[in-house]
Short mmCIF file of C-alpha atoms and ligand atoms in Angstrom, two decimals:
data_model
loop_
_atom_site.label_atom_id
_atom_site.label_comp_id
_atom_site.label_asym_id
_atom_site.label_seq_id
_atom_site.Cartn_x
_atom_site.Cartn_y
_atom_site.Cartn_z
CA MET A 1 -10.11 -4.52 -30.67
CA THR A 2 -6.51 -3.42 -30.29
CA THR A 3 -5.25 -2.77 -26.81
CA THR A 4 -3.11 0.27 -26.24
CA ALA A 5 -0.38 0.29 -23.63
CA ALA A 6 -2.52 2.49 -21.41
CA GLN A 7 -5.29 -0.09 -21.41
CA THR A 8 -3.08 -3.10 -20.85
CA PRO A 9 -4.08 -4.44 -17.45
CA ALA A 10 -1.08 -4.01 -15.18
CA LEU A 11 -1.29 -7.62 -14.07
CA HIS A 12 -0.01 -8.87 -17.42
CA LYS A 13 3.57 -8.69 -16.31
CA LEU A 14 6.35 -11.23 -16.50
CA THR A 15 6.62 -12.96 -13.12
CA VAL A 16 9.61 -14.51 -11.39
CA ASP A 17 8.36 -18.07 -11.93
CA GLN A 18 8.39 -17.51 -15.69
CA VAL A 19 12.12 -16.86 -16.02
CA GLU A 20 15.06 -19.25 -16.18
CA CYS A 21 17.47 -18.33 -13.44
CA ARG A 22 19.73 -21.31 -12.76
CA ASN A 23 23.28 -20.12 -12.09
CA LYS A 24 22.24 -16.58 -12.94
CA VAL A 25 22.84 -13.57 -10.75
CA VAL A 26 19.38 -12.18 -9.99
CA LEU A 27 19.19 -8.64 -8.62
CA VAL A 28 16.05 -8.34 -6.49
CA ARG A 29 14.64 -5.02 -5.22
CA VAL A 30 12.94 -5.79 -1.92
CA ASP A 31 11.39 -3.55 0.73
CA PHE A 32 13.47 -4.13 3.85
CA ASN A 33 12.64 -0.70 5.23
CA VAL A 34 11.98 -2.19 8.69
CA PRO A 35 12.16 -0.59 12.14
CA LEU A 36 15.52 -1.05 13.90
CA LYS A 37 15.87 -0.96 17.67
CA GLU A 38 19.34 -0.99 19.20
CA GLY A 39 20.80 -2.65 16.15
CA LYS A 40 18.07 -5.31 15.96
CA VAL A 41 15.14 -5.69 13.57
CA GLY A 42 11.79 -4.88 15.22
CA ASP A 43 8.69 -5.78 13.18
CA ASP A 44 9.95 -8.06 10.38
CA THR A 45 6.66 -8.32 8.43
CA ARG A 46 8.18 -6.72 5.34
CA ILE A 47 11.04 -9.23 5.32
CA ARG A 48 8.63 -12.15 5.68
CA GLU A 49 6.56 -10.89 2.78
CA SER A 50 9.53 -11.10 0.45
CA LEU A 51 10.51 -14.65 1.47
CA PRO A 52 8.42 -16.53 -1.15
CA THR A 53 10.28 -14.78 -3.97
CA ILE A 54 13.69 -15.27 -2.33
CA ARG A 55 13.01 -18.95 -1.55
CA HIS A 56 11.79 -19.55 -5.09
CA LEU A 57 14.98 -18.09 -6.56
CA MET A 58 17.18 -20.05 -4.13
CA GLY A 59 15.35 -23.24 -5.03
CA LYS A 60 15.92 -22.61 -8.73
CA GLY A 61 19.66 -22.25 -8.19
CA ALA A 62 19.90 -18.50 -8.71
CA LYS A 63 22.58 -16.37 -7.08
CA VAL A 64 20.33 -13.95 -5.24
CA VAL A 65 21.44 -10.35 -4.72
CA LEU A 66 18.98 -8.39 -2.58
CA MET A 67 18.87 -4.59 -2.45
CA SER A 68 16.72 -2.19 -0.41
CA HIS A 69 16.60 1.22 1.15
CA LEU A 70 16.29 1.80 4.90
CA GLY A 71 15.04 5.06 6.36
CA ARG A 72 16.07 8.46 5.06
CA PRO A 73 19.87 8.71 5.48
CA LYS A 74 21.81 11.74 4.32
CA GLY A 75 24.86 9.96 2.98
CA VAL A 76 26.47 7.05 4.84
CA THR A 77 24.76 6.70 8.24
CA PRO A 78 26.01 3.73 10.31
CA GLY A 79 22.77 3.58 12.33
CA LEU A 80 20.87 2.88 9.10
CA SER A 81 23.07 0.03 7.88
CA LEU A 82 21.26 -3.03 6.54
CA ALA A 83 23.76 -5.38 8.25
CA PRO A 84 21.32 -6.32 11.07
CA VAL A 85 18.68 -6.96 8.42
CA ALA A 86 20.97 -9.43 6.61
CA ARG A 87 21.25 -11.36 9.89
CA ARG A 88 17.47 -11.44 10.33
CA VAL A 89 16.88 -12.55 6.73
CA GLY A 90 19.38 -15.35 7.35
CA GLU A 91 17.53 -16.43 10.50
CA LEU A 92 14.23 -16.49 8.65
CA LEU A 93 15.66 -18.42 5.68
CA GLY A 94 17.63 -20.78 7.90
CA VAL A 95 20.85 -20.14 5.95
CA PRO A 96 23.46 -17.42 6.38
CA VAL A 97 22.95 -14.36 4.20
CA ALA A 98 26.10 -12.60 3.05
CA PHE A 99 26.30 -8.82 3.42
CA SER A 100 28.15 -6.40 1.17
CA PRO A 101 29.03 -3.14 2.94
CA THR A 102 29.33 -1.49 -0.45
CA VAL A 103 26.50 -1.19 -2.96
CA VAL A 104 28.44 -0.86 -6.22
CA GLY A 105 32.08 -1.11 -7.30
CA ALA A 106 34.87 -3.68 -7.21
CA GLU A 107 34.30 -4.87 -3.64
CA ALA A 108 30.60 -5.52 -4.15
CA ARG A 109 31.36 -7.18 -7.46
CA LYS A 110 33.86 -9.53 -5.79
CA ALA A 111 31.29 -10.56 -3.17
CA ILE A 112 28.70 -11.24 -5.86
CA ASP A 113 31.15 -13.19 -8.03
CA GLY A 114 31.85 -15.43 -5.06
CA LEU A 115 28.19 -16.46 -4.66
CA LYS A 116 27.26 -20.10 -5.21
CA PRO A 117 23.95 -21.07 -6.85
CA GLY A 118 21.19 -20.86 -4.23
CA ALA A 119 23.14 -18.41 -2.05
CA VAL A 120 21.87 -15.00 -0.95
CA LEU A 121 23.63 -11.67 -0.47
CA LEU A 122 22.24 -8.33 0.70
CA LEU A 123 23.75 -5.05 -0.46
CA GLU A 124 24.14 -2.08 1.91
CA ASN A 125 21.43 0.61 2.13
CA LEU A 126 20.86 2.01 -1.38
CA ARG A 127 20.10 5.47 0.00
CA PHE A 128 23.66 5.89 1.27
CA HIS A 129 24.04 7.07 -2.35
CA PRO A 130 22.05 10.21 -3.24
CA GLN A 131 22.03 8.90 -6.83
CA GLU A 132 19.47 6.28 -5.78
CA GLU A 133 16.64 8.77 -5.24
CA GLN A 134 17.83 10.86 -8.20
CA ASN A 135 17.31 7.81 -10.45
CA ASP A 136 20.82 8.49 -11.73
CA PRO A 137 21.46 6.43 -14.90
CA ALA A 138 25.16 5.83 -14.13
CA PHE A 139 24.29 4.52 -10.66
CA ALA A 140 21.50 2.36 -12.11
CA LYS A 141 23.96 0.97 -14.67
CA ALA A 142 26.50 0.20 -11.94
CA LEU A 143 23.83 -1.66 -9.97
CA ALA A 144 22.86 -3.66 -13.04
CA GLU A 145 26.40 -4.52 -14.11
CA CYS A 146 26.85 -7.46 -11.75
CA ALA A 147 23.55 -9.19 -12.55
CA ASP A 148 21.84 -11.16 -15.34
CA LEU A 149 18.25 -10.58 -14.36
CA TYR A 150 16.17 -8.00 -12.48
CA VAL A 151 13.26 -8.84 -10.23
CA SER A 152 11.20 -6.26 -8.38
CA ASP A 153 9.27 -7.26 -5.28
CA ALA A 154 9.12 -3.97 -3.35
CA PHE A 155 5.53 -2.89 -3.90
CA GLY A 156 5.77 -0.19 -1.22
CA THR A 157 8.27 1.74 -3.38
CA VAL A 158 7.01 1.18 -6.94
CA HIS A 159 5.36 4.61 -7.00
CA ARG A 160 8.83 6.18 -6.75
CA ALA A 161 11.09 6.42 -9.78
CA HIS A 162 14.42 5.65 -8.13
CA ALA A 163 17.50 3.96 -9.58
CA SER A 164 16.73 0.59 -7.97
CA THR A 165 12.98 0.67 -8.67
CA ALA A 166 12.91 2.15 -12.17
CA GLY A 167 16.20 3.17 -13.83
CA VAL A 168 17.96 -0.15 -13.30
CA ALA A 169 15.46 -2.12 -15.40
CA ALA A 170 16.60 -0.43 -18.62
CA PHE A 171 19.90 -2.32 -18.39
CA PHE A 172 18.28 -5.74 -18.50
CA PRO A 173 16.57 -7.45 -21.43
CA LYS A 174 13.79 -8.51 -19.06
CA ALA A 175 12.41 -7.35 -15.72
CA ALA A 176 10.15 -9.66 -13.73
CA ALA A 177 7.68 -9.11 -10.88
CA GLY A 178 8.22 -11.04 -7.68
CA PHE A 179 5.33 -12.89 -6.05
CA LEU A 180 4.44 -10.01 -3.72
CA ILE A 181 4.11 -7.47 -6.54
CA ALA A 182 2.31 -10.03 -8.69
CA LYS A 183 -0.30 -10.52 -5.94
CA GLU A 184 -0.73 -6.75 -5.50
CA LEU A 185 -1.16 -6.23 -9.25
CA ASP A 186 -3.56 -9.13 -9.47
CA PHE A 187 -5.94 -7.84 -6.77
CA LEU A 188 -5.59 -4.09 -7.26
CA GLY A 189 -5.61 -4.58 -11.04
CA ARG A 190 -8.94 -6.40 -10.81
CA ALA A 191 -10.46 -3.55 -8.79
CA LEU A 192 -9.18 -1.04 -11.31
CA HIS A 193 -9.79 -2.80 -14.62
CA SER A 194 -12.40 -5.51 -14.17
CA PRO A 195 -14.22 -5.26 -10.84
CA GLU A 196 -16.91 -7.77 -9.97
CA SER A 197 -20.24 -5.97 -9.59
CA PRO A 198 -21.69 -4.84 -7.23
CA PHE A 199 -18.41 -3.13 -6.35
CA VAL A 200 -18.48 -1.24 -3.05
CA ALA A 201 -15.68 1.20 -2.19
CA ILE A 202 -15.25 2.41 1.40
CA LEU A 203 -13.17 5.48 2.12
CA GLY A 204 -12.25 7.07 5.40
CA GLY A 205 -9.30 8.47 7.27
CA ALA A 206 -8.39 12.00 7.98
CA LYS A 207 -7.91 14.23 4.94
CA VAL A 208 -10.05 14.65 1.84
CA GLY A 209 -7.22 16.49 0.08
CA ASP A 210 -4.92 13.44 0.07
CA LYS A 211 -7.58 11.21 -1.37
CA ILE A 212 -9.39 13.33 -3.97
CA ALA A 213 -7.92 11.46 -6.90
CA VAL A 214 -8.76 8.08 -5.44
CA ILE A 215 -12.34 9.20 -4.62
CA ARG A 216 -12.73 10.37 -8.25
CA SER A 217 -11.30 7.17 -9.65
CA LEU A 218 -13.43 4.92 -7.44
CA LEU A 219 -16.56 6.97 -8.21
CA GLN A 220 -16.10 5.96 -11.85
CA ARG A 221 -15.52 2.30 -11.08
CA ALA A 222 -17.55 1.41 -7.98
CA ASP A 223 -21.31 1.01 -7.79
CA ARG A 224 -21.48 2.42 -4.28
CA LEU A 225 -19.12 4.65 -2.36
CA LEU A 226 -19.29 4.70 1.44
CA ILE A 227 -17.53 7.58 3.16
CA GLY A 228 -16.73 7.56 6.88
CA GLY A 229 -13.95 8.76 9.16
CA ALA A 230 -12.99 12.40 9.50
CA MET A 231 -13.25 12.71 5.73
CA ALA A 232 -17.05 12.47 6.03
CA TYR A 233 -17.33 15.78 7.93
CA THR A 234 -16.09 17.79 4.98
CA PHE A 235 -18.87 16.24 2.87
CA LEU A 236 -21.52 16.69 5.58
CA LYS A 237 -20.50 20.32 6.10
CA ALA A 238 -20.65 20.90 2.33
CA MET A 239 -24.23 19.57 2.46
CA GLY A 240 -25.08 22.15 5.12
CA HIS A 241 -24.95 19.93 8.21
CA GLN A 242 -23.56 20.95 11.61
CA VAL A 243 -20.26 19.22 12.28
CA GLY A 244 -19.31 20.85 15.60
CA THR A 245 -15.55 20.81 16.18
CA SER A 246 -14.95 17.75 13.99
CA LEU A 247 -11.81 17.60 11.87
CA LEU A 248 -12.57 19.53 8.68
CA ASP A 249 -10.66 19.87 5.45
CA GLU A 250 -11.84 23.47 4.87
CA PRO A 251 -9.92 24.09 1.63
CA HIS A 252 -11.70 21.13 0.04
CA LEU A 253 -15.33 21.96 0.89
CA GLU A 254 -16.07 23.07 -2.67
CA LEU A 255 -14.42 19.97 -4.01
CA ALA A 256 -16.57 17.78 -1.77
CA LYS A 257 -19.61 19.47 -3.34
CA GLU A 258 -18.25 18.77 -6.82
CA LEU A 259 -17.63 15.12 -5.98
CA MET A 260 -21.20 14.75 -4.70
CA ALA A 261 -22.53 16.32 -7.90
CA GLU A 262 -20.32 13.97 -9.90
CA ALA A 263 -21.74 10.98 -8.03
CA GLU A 264 -25.26 12.13 -8.83
CA GLN A 265 -24.44 12.60 -12.49
CA LEU A 266 -22.91 9.14 -12.67
CA ARG A 267 -25.93 7.79 -10.77
CA LYS A 268 -23.62 6.32 -8.18
CA GLU A 269 -24.79 5.91 -4.61
CA LEU A 270 -22.66 7.93 -2.20
CA LEU A 271 -23.40 6.95 1.39
CA LEU A 272 -22.41 9.31 4.21
CA PRO A 273 -22.83 8.84 7.97
CA VAL A 274 -26.31 9.55 9.35
CA ASP A 275 -25.18 9.39 12.99
CA HIS A 276 -21.95 9.57 14.95
CA LEU A 277 -20.14 8.92 18.19
CA VAL A 278 -18.86 12.22 19.52
CA ALA A 279 -16.90 13.70 22.45
CA ARG A 280 -15.79 17.08 23.72
CA GLU A 281 -12.19 16.23 22.86
CA ALA A 282 -10.15 13.42 21.38
CA LYS A 283 -8.15 12.02 24.28
CA PRO A 284 -7.75 8.66 26.01
CA GLY A 285 -10.45 7.92 28.52
CA VAL A 286 -13.20 10.17 27.13
CA ALA A 287 -16.61 8.55 26.84
CA ALA A 288 -18.32 8.21 23.48
CA GLU A 289 -21.66 10.01 23.25
CA PRO A 290 -24.19 9.29 20.51
CA SER A 291 -25.16 12.07 18.10
CA GLY A 292 -27.60 12.43 15.24
CA ILE A 293 -26.44 13.64 11.84
CA ASP A 294 -25.97 17.22 13.14
CA ILE A 295 -23.25 17.45 15.77
CA PRO A 296 -23.54 19.92 18.71
CA PRO A 297 -21.20 22.95 18.43
CA ASP A 298 -18.89 21.82 21.27
CA ARG A 299 -18.56 18.17 20.19
CA MET A 300 -16.42 16.44 17.60
CA GLY A 301 -17.32 13.36 15.57
CA LEU A 302 -14.87 10.54 16.28
CA ASP A 303 -16.63 7.45 14.91
CA ILE A 304 -19.61 6.51 12.77
CA GLY A 305 -22.79 5.77 14.79
CA PRO A 306 -24.78 2.50 15.02
CA GLU A 307 -27.34 3.45 12.36
CA THR A 308 -24.52 4.24 9.92
CA VAL A 309 -22.72 1.01 10.78
CA GLY A 310 -25.94 -0.86 9.96
CA ARG A 311 -26.27 0.84 6.57
CA PHE A 312 -22.62 0.37 5.66
CA VAL A 313 -22.64 -3.30 6.70
CA ALA A 314 -25.81 -3.88 4.65
CA ALA A 315 -24.12 -2.34 1.60
CA ILE A 316 -21.06 -4.55 2.11
CA ARG A 317 -23.30 -7.65 2.31
CA THR A 318 -24.58 -7.04 -1.23
CA ALA A 319 -21.10 -6.60 -2.70
CA ARG A 320 -19.05 -8.96 -4.81
CA MET A 321 -16.00 -6.75 -4.60
CA VAL A 322 -15.00 -4.39 -1.77
CA VAL A 323 -12.09 -1.95 -1.60
CA TRP A 324 -11.49 -0.24 1.73
CA ASN A 325 -9.07 2.57 2.52
CA GLY A 326 -9.14 4.70 5.65
CA PRO A 327 -10.56 3.99 9.14
CA MET A 328 -14.14 5.01 10.01
CA GLY A 329 -13.07 6.84 13.15
CA MET A 330 -10.25 7.58 15.54
CA PHE A 331 -9.79 3.88 16.17
CA GLU A 332 -6.60 4.46 18.19
CA LEU A 333 -8.97 5.34 21.07
CA PRO A 334 -10.87 2.20 22.19
CA ALA A 335 -14.11 4.19 22.66
CA PHE A 336 -14.08 5.03 18.95
CA GLN A 337 -12.90 1.79 17.37
CA GLY A 338 -16.36 0.20 17.07
CA GLY A 339 -17.26 1.55 13.62
CA THR A 340 -13.92 0.63 12.08
CA PHE A 341 -13.93 -2.84 13.64
CA ALA A 342 -17.53 -3.46 12.53
CA ILE A 343 -16.52 -2.67 8.94
CA ALA A 344 -13.47 -4.95 9.30
CA ARG A 345 -15.70 -7.80 10.51
CA ALA A 346 -18.23 -7.19 7.71
CA LEU A 347 -15.42 -7.55 5.18
CA ALA A 348 -14.23 -10.73 6.90
CA GLU A 349 -17.74 -12.22 6.75
CA SER A 350 -18.34 -11.14 3.15
CA LYS A 351 -18.08 -13.54 0.22
CA ALA A 352 -16.82 -10.66 -1.90
CA VAL A 353 -13.25 -10.20 -3.08
CA THR A 354 -12.07 -7.94 -0.25
CA ILE A 355 -9.14 -5.59 -0.61
CA VAL A 356 -7.76 -3.33 2.14
CA GLY A 357 -5.21 -0.59 1.47
CA GLY A 358 -3.50 1.97 3.70
CA GLY A 359 -1.21 1.56 6.69
CA ASP A 360 -3.75 2.52 9.35
CA SER A 361 -6.53 0.50 7.74
CA ALA A 362 -4.29 -2.58 7.60
CA ALA A 363 -3.39 -2.04 11.27
CA ALA A 364 -7.10 -1.73 12.16
CA VAL A 365 -7.94 -4.98 10.36
CA ALA A 366 -5.15 -6.72 12.29
CA GLU A 367 -6.33 -5.25 15.60
CA ALA A 368 -9.86 -6.39 14.87
CA GLY A 369 -8.40 -9.90 14.53
CA VAL A 370 -9.68 -10.56 11.01
CA ALA A 371 -6.58 -9.99 8.84
CA ASP A 372 -6.48 -13.64 7.74
CA ARG A 373 -10.06 -13.41 6.43
CA ILE A 374 -9.40 -10.52 4.06
CA ALA A 375 -8.59 -11.58 0.49
CA HIS A 376 -5.84 -9.02 0.07
CA ILE A 377 -4.21 -6.50 2.39
CA SER A 378 -2.01 -4.23 0.35
CA THR A 379 1.52 -3.74 1.63
CA GLY A 380 1.98 -0.36 -0.04
CA GLY A 381 0.03 2.56 1.40
CA GLY A 382 1.04 5.27 -1.09
CA ALA A 383 1.57 2.83 -3.93
CA SER A 384 -1.85 1.20 -3.58
CA LEU A 385 -3.60 4.58 -3.48
CA GLU A 386 -1.75 5.81 -6.57
CA PHE A 387 -2.55 2.55 -8.32
CA LEU A 388 -6.26 2.87 -7.51
CA GLU A 389 -6.16 6.46 -8.77
CA GLY A 390 -5.34 4.91 -12.13
CA ARG A 391 -1.86 6.43 -12.18
CA LYS A 392 1.07 4.71 -13.75
CA LEU A 393 3.58 3.48 -11.20
CA PRO A 394 7.16 3.85 -12.47
CA GLY A 395 8.31 0.62 -10.81
CA VAL A 396 5.48 -1.32 -12.45
CA GLU A 397 5.82 0.31 -15.87
CA VAL A 398 9.42 -0.95 -16.19
CA LEU A 399 8.40 -4.59 -15.71
CA THR A 400 8.20 -6.67 -18.87
CA ASN A 401 4.73 -7.04 -20.36
CA VAL A 402 3.61 -10.52 -21.37
P1 LIG B 501 -4.71 4.88 5.95
O1 LIG B 501 -3.35 4.89 6.62
O2 LIG B 501 -5.42 3.58 6.13
O3 LIG B 501 -4.64 5.34 4.52
P2 LIG B 501 -5.33 7.53 6.91
O4 LIG B 501 -3.90 7.73 7.26
O5 LIG B 501 -5.88 8.29 5.77
O6 LIG B 501 -5.62 5.96 6.71
O7 LIG B 501 -6.24 7.88 8.16
C1 LIG B 501 -6.06 7.29 9.41
C2 LIG B 501 -6.22 8.30 10.52
O8 LIG B 501 -7.45 8.96 10.43
C3 LIG B 501 -6.18 7.62 11.86
O9 LIG B 501 -5.08 8.14 12.60
C4 LIG B 501 -7.49 8.03 12.52
O10 LIG B 501 -7.36 8.35 13.88
C5 LIG B 501 -7.87 9.25 11.73
N1 LIG B 501 -9.32 9.48 11.83
C6 LIG B 501 -10.31 8.74 11.30
N2 LIG B 501 -11.51 9.26 11.64
C7 LIG B 501 -11.28 10.34 12.39
C8 LIG B 501 -12.11 11.29 13.05
N3 LIG B 501 -13.44 11.22 12.98
N4 LIG B 501 -11.50 12.31 13.71
C9 LIG B 501 -10.17 12.39 13.77
N5 LIG B 501 -9.34 11.52 13.20
C10 LIG B 501 -9.88 10.50 12.51
MG1 LIG B 502 -2.16 6.53 7.40
#
């Protein structure tokens, strides 16, 4: 059977360990979009996640040129300079990291030319140039000019076609994935192209509208779909249940009906909550009250109930692959974190390949204290969702197939 480009599993990409880089200038797109507080890096998780790729390149004697965006500047914005980030990267690597206050041009070129093998330099915030987000070919070419090789390791931005994530690759004979992207493509690619069965997908969070495409895609691929969180109320309402004052995605009620009909047609099991924890309002300190499937008119559903937790956990126990996106309730309030944490623990205890995507879901797994027992926690919220929708990600498409 011939394989068309569309069917080529995304994980078959050239990776950074497969390229010769001694004495070469390697331009690496990383995601250093970290919080800054008073000129200092706050949470440096994103920097740490890129260290394996950087260390590998240093060890191989490459001249490493890092580039990233930071925040949403309109032109040059001193408060969004990457200079403090260069210092933090240096601390983490244990060697000084040079910083180029210009991104392209003669000055940047001079700094890069002065690099010794194994040395690291960080370019200033790419988004100081509007051409970055415009994927401007001249800007992409200028970025590429100083380097011999392109490596992308910024999974959080691969769904955006910007100069540094997409356009730049055209100016290199080869474009390789860093270790972080390779791991993302490996796990998410398995869920998308060759999931182990039974494959259980769990979806939650707030809005149905944002996640229609991913629900559709996972309906095709998963054996069972569990829906919790606020998203569930749109489905329950569409079935004719009382949802009280729960968060509803009114414009998507019809669509919820369609999705349920689709599930039936595909003979896929779609599990919805059968009980809830409710309150009069969502605010700190309110007590959680139990509710059956129909919610009283003056109450809102804020977590899945114990019976539902039992059913969902039982479904997870049978799985060999689990993908989870979206909390089961308003887990920011301690009274309503039980359902989400129970699902997190069930994933941790499962022998299945477990994948968690989404910023809030990743935070919930960390808060539940089980992050190190999940096979893969995706670093890209938007990117992982778009990937699971089956969409092509511009920053992945440009990487060399092998
Ligand atoms: P992720 O970031 O993992 O993709 P989302 O952003 O889609 O997840 O959804 C997370 C948000 O959904 C959280 O802020 C959570 O409070 C909210 N949420 C989940 N269930 C409910 C609920 N029953 N009522 C109100 N908000 C909810
Ligand atoms: Mg979120």
